[in-house]
PDB file of C-alpha atoms in Angstrom:
ATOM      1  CA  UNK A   1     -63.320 -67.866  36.465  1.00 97.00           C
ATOM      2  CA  UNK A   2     -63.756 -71.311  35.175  1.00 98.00           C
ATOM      3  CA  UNK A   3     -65.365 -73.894  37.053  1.00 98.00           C
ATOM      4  CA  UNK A   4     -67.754 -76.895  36.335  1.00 98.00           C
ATOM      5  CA  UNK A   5     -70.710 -78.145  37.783  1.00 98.00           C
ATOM      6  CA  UNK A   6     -72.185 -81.407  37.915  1.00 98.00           C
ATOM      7  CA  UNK A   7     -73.904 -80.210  35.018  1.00 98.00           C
ATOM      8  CA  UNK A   8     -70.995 -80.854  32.892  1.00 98.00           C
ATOM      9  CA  UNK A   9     -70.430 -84.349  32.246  1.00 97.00           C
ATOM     10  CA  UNK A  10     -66.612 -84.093  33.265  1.00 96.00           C
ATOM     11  CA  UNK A  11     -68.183 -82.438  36.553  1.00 97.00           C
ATOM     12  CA  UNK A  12     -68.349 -84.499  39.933  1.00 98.00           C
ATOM     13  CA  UNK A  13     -71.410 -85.437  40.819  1.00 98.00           C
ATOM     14  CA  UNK A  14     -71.757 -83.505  43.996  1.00 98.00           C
ATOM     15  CA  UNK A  15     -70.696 -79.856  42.133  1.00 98.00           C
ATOM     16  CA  UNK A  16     -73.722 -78.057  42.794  1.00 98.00           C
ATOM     17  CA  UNK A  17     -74.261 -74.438  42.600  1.00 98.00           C
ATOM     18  CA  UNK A  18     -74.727 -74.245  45.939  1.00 97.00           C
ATOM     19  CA  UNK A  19     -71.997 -76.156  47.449  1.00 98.00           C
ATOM     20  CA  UNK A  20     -69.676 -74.262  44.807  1.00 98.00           C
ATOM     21  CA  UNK A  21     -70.871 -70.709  46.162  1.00 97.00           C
ATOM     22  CA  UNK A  22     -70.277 -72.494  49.775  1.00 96.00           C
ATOM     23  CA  UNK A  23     -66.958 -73.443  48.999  1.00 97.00           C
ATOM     24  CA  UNK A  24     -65.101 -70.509  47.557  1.00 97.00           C
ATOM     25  CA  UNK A  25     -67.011 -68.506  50.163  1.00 96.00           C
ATOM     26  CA  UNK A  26     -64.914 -70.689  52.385  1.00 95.00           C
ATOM     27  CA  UNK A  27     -62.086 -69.959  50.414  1.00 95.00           C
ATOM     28  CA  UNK A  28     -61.899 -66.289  50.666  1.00 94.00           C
ATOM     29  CA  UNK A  29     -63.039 -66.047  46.833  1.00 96.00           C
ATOM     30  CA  UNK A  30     -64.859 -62.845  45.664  1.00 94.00           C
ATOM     31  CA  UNK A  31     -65.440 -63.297  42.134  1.00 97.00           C
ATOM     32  CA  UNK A  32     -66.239 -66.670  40.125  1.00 98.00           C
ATOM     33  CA  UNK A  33     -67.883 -68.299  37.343  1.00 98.00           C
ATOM     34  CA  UNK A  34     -69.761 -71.477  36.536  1.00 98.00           C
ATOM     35  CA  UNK A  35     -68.753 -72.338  32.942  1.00 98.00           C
ATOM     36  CA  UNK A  36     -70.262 -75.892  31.957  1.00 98.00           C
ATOM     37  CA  UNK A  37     -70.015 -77.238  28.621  1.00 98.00           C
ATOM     38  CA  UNK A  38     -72.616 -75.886  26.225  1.00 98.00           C
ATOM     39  CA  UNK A  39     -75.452 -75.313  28.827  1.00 98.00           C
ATOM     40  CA  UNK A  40     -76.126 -72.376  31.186  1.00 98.00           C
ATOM     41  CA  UNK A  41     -78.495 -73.370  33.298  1.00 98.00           C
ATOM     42  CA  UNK A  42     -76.257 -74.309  36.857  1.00 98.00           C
ATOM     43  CA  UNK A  43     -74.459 -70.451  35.947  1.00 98.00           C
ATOM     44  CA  UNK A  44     -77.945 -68.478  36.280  1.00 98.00           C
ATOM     45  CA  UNK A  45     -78.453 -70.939  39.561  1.00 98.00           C
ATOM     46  CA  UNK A  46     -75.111 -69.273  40.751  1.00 98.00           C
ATOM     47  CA  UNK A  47     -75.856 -65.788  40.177  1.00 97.00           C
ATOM     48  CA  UNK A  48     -79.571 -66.103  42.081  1.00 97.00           C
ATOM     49  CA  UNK A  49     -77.545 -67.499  44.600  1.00 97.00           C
ATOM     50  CA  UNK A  50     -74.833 -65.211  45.115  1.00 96.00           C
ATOM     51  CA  UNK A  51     -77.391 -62.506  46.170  1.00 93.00           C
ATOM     52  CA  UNK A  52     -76.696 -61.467  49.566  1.00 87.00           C
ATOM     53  CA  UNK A  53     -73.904 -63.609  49.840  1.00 91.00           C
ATOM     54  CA  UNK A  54     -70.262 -62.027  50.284  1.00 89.00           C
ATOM     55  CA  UNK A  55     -69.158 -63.162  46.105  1.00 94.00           C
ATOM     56  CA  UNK A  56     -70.216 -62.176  42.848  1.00 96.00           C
ATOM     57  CA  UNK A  57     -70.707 -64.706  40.329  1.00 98.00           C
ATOM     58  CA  UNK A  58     -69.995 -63.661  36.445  1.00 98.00           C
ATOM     59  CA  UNK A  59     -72.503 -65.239  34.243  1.00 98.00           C
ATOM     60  CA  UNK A  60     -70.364 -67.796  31.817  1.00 98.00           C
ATOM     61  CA  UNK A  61     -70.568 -70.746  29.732  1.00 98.00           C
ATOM     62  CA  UNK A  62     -68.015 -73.053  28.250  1.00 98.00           C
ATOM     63  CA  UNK A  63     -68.003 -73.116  24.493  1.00 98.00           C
ATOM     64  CA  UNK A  64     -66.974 -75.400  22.305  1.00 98.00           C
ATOM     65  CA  UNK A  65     -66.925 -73.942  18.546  1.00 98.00           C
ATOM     66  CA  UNK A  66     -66.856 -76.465  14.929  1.00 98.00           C
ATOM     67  CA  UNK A  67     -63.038 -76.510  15.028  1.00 98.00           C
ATOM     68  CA  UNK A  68     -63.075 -78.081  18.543  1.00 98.00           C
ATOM     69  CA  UNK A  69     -61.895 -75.136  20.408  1.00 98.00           C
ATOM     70  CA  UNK A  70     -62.863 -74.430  24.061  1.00 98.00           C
ATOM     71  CA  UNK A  71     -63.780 -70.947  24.264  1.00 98.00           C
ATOM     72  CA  UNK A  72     -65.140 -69.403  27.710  1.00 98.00           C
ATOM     73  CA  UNK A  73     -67.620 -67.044  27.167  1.00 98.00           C
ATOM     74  CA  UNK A  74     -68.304 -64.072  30.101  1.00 98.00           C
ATOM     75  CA  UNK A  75     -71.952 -62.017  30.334  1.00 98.00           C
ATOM     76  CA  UNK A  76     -72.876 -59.429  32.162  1.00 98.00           C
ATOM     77  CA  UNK A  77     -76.347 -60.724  33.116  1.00 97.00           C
ATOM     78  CA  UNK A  78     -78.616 -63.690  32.968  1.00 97.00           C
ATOM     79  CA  UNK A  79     -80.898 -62.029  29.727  1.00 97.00           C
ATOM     80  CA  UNK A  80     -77.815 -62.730  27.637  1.00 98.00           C
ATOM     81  CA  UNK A  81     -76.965 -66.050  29.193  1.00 97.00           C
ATOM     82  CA  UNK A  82     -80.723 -67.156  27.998  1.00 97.00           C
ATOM     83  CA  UNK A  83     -80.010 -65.982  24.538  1.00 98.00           C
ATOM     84  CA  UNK A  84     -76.944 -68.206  24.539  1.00 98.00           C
ATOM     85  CA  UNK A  85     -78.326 -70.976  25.756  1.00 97.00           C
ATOM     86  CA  UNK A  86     -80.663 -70.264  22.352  1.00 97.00           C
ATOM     87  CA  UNK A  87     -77.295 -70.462  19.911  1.00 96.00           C
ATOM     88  CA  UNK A  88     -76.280 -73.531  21.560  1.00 97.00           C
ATOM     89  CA  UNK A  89     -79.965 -75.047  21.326  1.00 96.00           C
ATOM     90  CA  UNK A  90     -79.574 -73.932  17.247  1.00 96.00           C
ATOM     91  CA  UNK A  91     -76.186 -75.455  17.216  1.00 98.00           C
ATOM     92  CA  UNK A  92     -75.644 -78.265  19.077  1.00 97.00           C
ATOM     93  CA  UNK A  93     -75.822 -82.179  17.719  1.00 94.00           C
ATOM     94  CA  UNK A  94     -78.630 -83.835  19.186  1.00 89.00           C
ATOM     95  CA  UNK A  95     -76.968 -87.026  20.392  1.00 95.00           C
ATOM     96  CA  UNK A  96     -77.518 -88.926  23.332  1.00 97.00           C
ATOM     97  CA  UNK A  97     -75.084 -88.615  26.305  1.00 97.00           C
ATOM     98  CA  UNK A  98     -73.351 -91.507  27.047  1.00 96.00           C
ATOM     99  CA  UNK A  99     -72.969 -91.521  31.106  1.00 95.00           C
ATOM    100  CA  UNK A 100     -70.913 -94.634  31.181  1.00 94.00           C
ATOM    101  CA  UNK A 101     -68.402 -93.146  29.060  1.00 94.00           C
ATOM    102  CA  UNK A 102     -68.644 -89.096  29.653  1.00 95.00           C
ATOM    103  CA  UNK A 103     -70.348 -89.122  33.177  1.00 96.00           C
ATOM    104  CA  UNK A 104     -73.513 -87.929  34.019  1.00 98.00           C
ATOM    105  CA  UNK A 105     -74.580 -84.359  33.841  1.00 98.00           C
ATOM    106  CA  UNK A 106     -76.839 -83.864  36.934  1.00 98.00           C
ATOM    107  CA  UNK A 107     -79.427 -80.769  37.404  1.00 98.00           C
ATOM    108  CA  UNK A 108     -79.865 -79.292  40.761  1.00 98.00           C
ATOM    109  CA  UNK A 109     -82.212 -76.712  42.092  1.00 98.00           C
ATOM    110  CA  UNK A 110     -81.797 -73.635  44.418  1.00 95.00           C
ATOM    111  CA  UNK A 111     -81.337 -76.004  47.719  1.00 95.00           C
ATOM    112  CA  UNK A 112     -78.907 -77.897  46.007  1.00 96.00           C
ATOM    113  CA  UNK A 113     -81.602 -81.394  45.136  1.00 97.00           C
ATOM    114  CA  UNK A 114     -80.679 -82.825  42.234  1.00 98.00           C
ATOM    115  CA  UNK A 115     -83.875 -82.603  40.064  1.00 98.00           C
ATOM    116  CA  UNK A 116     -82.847 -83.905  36.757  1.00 98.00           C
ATOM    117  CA  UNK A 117     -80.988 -85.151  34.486  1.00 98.00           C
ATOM    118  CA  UNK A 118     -79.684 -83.689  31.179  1.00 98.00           C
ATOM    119  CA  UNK A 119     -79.164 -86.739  28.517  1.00 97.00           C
ATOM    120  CA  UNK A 120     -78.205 -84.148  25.584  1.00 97.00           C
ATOM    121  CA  UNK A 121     -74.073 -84.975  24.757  1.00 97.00           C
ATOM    122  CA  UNK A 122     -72.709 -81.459  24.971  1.00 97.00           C
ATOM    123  CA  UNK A 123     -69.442 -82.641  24.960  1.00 94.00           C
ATOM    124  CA  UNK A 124     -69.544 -81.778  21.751  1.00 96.00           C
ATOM    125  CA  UNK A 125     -68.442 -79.051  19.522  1.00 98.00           C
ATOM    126  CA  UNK A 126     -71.329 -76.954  18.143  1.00 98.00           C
ATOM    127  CA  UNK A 127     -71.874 -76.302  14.529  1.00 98.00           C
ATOM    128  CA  UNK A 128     -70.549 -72.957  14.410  1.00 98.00           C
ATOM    129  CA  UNK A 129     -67.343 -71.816  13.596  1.00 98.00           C
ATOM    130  CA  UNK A 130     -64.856 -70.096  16.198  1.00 98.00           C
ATOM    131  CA  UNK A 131     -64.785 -66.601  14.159  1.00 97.00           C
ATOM    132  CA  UNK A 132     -68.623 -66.451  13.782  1.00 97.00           C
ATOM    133  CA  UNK A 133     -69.467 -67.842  17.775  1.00 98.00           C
ATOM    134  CA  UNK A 134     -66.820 -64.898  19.009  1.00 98.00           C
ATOM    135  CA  UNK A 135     -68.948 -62.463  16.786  1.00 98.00           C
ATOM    136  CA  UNK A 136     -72.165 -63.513  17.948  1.00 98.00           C
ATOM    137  CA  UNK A 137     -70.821 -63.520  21.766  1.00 98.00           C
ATOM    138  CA  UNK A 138     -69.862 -59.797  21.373  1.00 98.00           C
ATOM    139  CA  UNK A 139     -73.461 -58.675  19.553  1.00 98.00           C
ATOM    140  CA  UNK A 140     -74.918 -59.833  23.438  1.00 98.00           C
ATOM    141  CA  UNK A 141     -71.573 -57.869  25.017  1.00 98.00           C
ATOM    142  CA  UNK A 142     -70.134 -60.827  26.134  1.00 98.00           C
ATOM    143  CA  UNK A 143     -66.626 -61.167  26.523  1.00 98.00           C
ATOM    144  CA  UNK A 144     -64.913 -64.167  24.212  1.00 98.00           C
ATOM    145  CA  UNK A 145     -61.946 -66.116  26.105  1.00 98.00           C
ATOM    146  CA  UNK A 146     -60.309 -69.279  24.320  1.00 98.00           C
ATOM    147  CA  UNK A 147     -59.744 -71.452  26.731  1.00 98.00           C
ATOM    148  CA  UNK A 148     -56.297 -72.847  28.584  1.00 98.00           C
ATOM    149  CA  UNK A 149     -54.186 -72.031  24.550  1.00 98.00           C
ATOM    150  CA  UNK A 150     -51.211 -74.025  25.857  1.00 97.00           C
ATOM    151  CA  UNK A 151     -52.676 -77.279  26.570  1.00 97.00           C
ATOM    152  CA  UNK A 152     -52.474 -80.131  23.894  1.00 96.00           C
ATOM    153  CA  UNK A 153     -56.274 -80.623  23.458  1.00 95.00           C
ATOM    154  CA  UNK A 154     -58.851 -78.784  22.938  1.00 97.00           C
ATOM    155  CA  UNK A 155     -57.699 -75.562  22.792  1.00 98.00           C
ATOM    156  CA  UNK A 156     -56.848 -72.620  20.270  1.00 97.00           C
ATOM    157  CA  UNK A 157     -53.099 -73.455  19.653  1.00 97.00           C
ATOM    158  CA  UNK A 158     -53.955 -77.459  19.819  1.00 97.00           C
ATOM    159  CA  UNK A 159     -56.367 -76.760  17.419  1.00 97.00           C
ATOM    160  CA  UNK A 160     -55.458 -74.520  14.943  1.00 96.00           C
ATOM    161  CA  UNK A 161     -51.668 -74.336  15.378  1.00 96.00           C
ATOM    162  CA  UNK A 162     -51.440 -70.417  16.045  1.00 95.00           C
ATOM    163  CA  UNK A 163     -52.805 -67.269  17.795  1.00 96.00           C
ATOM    164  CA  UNK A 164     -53.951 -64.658  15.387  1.00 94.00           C
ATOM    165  CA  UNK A 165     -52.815 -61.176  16.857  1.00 91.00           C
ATOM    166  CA  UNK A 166     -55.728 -59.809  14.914  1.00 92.00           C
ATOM    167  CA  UNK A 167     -58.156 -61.955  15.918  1.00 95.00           C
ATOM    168  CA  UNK A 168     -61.438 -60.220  18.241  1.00 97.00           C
ATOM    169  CA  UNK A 169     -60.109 -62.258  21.211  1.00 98.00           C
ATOM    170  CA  UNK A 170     -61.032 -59.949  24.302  1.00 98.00           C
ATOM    171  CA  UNK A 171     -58.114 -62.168  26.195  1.00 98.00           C
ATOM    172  CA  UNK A 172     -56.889 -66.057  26.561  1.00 98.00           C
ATOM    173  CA  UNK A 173     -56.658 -68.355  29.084  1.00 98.00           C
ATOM    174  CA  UNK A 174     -53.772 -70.367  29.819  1.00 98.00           C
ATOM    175  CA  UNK A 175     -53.640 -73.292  32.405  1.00 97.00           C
ATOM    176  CA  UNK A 176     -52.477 -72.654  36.185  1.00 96.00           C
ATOM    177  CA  UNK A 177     -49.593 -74.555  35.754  1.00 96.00           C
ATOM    178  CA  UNK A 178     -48.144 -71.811  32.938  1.00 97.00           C
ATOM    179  CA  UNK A 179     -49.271 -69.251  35.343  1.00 98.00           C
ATOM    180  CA  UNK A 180     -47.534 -70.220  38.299  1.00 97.00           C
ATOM    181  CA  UNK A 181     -44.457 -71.105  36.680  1.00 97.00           C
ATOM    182  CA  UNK A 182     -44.063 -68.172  34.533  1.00 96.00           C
ATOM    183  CA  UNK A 183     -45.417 -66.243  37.274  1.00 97.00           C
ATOM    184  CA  UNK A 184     -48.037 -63.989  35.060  1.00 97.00           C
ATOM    185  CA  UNK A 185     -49.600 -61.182  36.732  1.00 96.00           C
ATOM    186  CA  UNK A 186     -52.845 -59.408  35.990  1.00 96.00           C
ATOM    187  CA  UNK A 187     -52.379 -57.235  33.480  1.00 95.00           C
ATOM    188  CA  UNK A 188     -49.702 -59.472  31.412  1.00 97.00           C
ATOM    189  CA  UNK A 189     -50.365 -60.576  27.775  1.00 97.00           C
ATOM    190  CA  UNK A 190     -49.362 -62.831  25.498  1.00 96.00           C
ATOM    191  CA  UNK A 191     -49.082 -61.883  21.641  1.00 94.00           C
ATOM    192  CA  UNK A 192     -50.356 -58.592  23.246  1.00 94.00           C
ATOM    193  CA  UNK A 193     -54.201 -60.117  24.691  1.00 97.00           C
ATOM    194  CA  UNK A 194     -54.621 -60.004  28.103  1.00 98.00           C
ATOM    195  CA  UNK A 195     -53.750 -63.153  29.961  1.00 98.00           C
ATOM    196  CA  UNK A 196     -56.039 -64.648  32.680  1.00 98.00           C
ATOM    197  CA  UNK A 197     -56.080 -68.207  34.193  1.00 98.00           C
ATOM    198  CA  UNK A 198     -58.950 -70.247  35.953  1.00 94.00           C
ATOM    199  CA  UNK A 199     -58.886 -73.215  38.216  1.00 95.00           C
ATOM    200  CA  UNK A 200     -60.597 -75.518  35.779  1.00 96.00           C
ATOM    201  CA  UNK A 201     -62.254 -77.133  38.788  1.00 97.00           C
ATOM    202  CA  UNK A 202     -63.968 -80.276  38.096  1.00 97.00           C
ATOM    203  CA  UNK A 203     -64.032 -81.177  41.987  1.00 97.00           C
ATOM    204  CA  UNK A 204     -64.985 -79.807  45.421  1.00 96.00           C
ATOM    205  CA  UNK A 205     -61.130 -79.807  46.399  1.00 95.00           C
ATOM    206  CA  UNK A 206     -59.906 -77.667  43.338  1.00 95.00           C
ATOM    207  CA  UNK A 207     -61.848 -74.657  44.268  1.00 96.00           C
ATOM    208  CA  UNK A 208     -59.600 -71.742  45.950  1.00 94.00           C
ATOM    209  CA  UNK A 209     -56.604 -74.073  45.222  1.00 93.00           C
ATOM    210  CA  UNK A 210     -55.816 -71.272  42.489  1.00 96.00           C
ATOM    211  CA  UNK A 211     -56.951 -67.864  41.934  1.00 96.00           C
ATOM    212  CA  UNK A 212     -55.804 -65.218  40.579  1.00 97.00           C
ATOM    213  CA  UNK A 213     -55.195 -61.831  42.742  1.00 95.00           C
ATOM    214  CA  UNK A 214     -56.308 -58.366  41.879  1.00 94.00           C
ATOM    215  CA  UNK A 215     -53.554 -56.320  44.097  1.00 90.00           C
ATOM    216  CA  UNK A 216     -54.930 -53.322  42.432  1.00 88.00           C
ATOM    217  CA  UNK A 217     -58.798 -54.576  43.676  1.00 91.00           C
ATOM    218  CA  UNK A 218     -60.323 -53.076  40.103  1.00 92.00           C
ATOM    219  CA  UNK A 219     -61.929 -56.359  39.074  1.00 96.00           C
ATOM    220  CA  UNK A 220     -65.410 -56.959  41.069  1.00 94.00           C
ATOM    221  CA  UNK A 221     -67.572 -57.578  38.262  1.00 96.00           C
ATOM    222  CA  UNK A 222     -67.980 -57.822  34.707  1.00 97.00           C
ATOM    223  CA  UNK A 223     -68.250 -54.427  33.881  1.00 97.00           C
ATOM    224  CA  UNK A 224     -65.188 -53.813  35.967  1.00 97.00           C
ATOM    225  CA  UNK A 225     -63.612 -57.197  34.491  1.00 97.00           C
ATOM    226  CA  UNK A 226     -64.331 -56.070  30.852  1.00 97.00           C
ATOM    227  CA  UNK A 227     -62.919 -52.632  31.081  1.00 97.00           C
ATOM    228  CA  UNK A 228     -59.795 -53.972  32.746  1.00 97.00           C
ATOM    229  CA  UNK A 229     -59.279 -56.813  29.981  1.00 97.00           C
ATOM    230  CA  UNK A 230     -59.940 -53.626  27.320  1.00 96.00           C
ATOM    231  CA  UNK A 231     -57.046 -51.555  29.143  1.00 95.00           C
ATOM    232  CA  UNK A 232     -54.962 -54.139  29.155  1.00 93.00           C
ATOM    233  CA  UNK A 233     -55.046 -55.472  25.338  1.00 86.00           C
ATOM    234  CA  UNK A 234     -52.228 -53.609  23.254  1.00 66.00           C
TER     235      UNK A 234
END
């Protein structure tokens, strides 16, 4: 539920859409999501090519709100991944990308070509506060997901130094390493919001390295993984 592409700067090069899908295929993987930094377009890629494919791909983007916050961001089609993309466009910085320093961020097309290149930064954080890109996330039915809370950048408690239990979190994301080692299940919570956990990948060889498993075989797509995470919050 959290890779990258070589659309995001911090992406290999070779991360296509295509050789994603192809990997966690390979992997035994039945649900995943392509969630660059502040651009959608390699996550609607995925889902056109997850038709007729044994996987379902959950639309998703990687946020990154004013206060520097990653926040993951979950849709349950590619209509509200376009308007998005449009909030991002509105908020976003436009500043060069810097590929010596960042890496490039490399687009590729339905055969897995790379066609383009996208020389916008987005490793940026958008002009938008963290309260007000949640609200807008949920007025397209998205589901709003800071991202890995117990690492020291980037993320919620990094950041802003708590989680508010009345904040309109739908769940949080902690690393892989806190999951394994606290061995959280599906269904756990923390401050009483769900708890999931994503791979991260950056790389070919992180995918299906860690996944989380559905013993209970509820979650198979977002409307499925959106009524489980509401079930779950307390």
């Amino acid at each position: 539920m959290h890779i990258h592409s070589a659309l995001s700067a911090c992406g290999d090069d070779i991360m296509s859409p295509q050789l994603i899908l192809e990997q966690a295929v390979q992997k035994g993987l039945n649900l995943i999501s392509i969630t660059d930094h502040n651009t959608v377009q390699h996550s609607i890629l995925a889902c056109k090519l997850s038709e007729g494919i044994p996987i379902r791909v959950i639309p998703g983007v990687e946020l990154t709100s004013r206060e520097e916050v990653h926040l993951l961001a979950y849709f349950p089609n590619v209509d509200a991944l376009l308007k998005i993309e449009k909030e991002i466009d509105n908020y976003l910085p436009k500043r060069k990308n810097n590929s010596q320093v960042f890496g490039y961020q490399l687009y590729y097309d339905l055969k897995g070509e790379i066609v383009g290149i996208d020389y916008i930064l987005r490793q940026v954080a958008l002009n938008i506060g963290l309260d007000n890109l949640v609200e807008f996330i949920h007025s397209i039915e998205g589901i709003a997901v800071p991202a890995h809370i117990d690492k020291n950048r980037f993320s919620l408690l990094s950041q802003l130094g708590f989680l508010d239990r009345e904040a309109n979190f739908d769940a949080v994301e902690i690393s892989k390493f806190k999951w394994r080692k606290e061995k959280f299940q599906l269904g756990n919570t923390w401050s009483d919001f769900p708890v999931i956990a994503g791979s991260d990948s950056h790389g070919v060889e992180d995918i299906g390295l860690f996944f989380m498993e559905d013993k209970q075989e509820e979650i198979k797509n977002f409307i499925s993984l959106k009524d489980f995470l509401k079930r779950s919050k307390q």
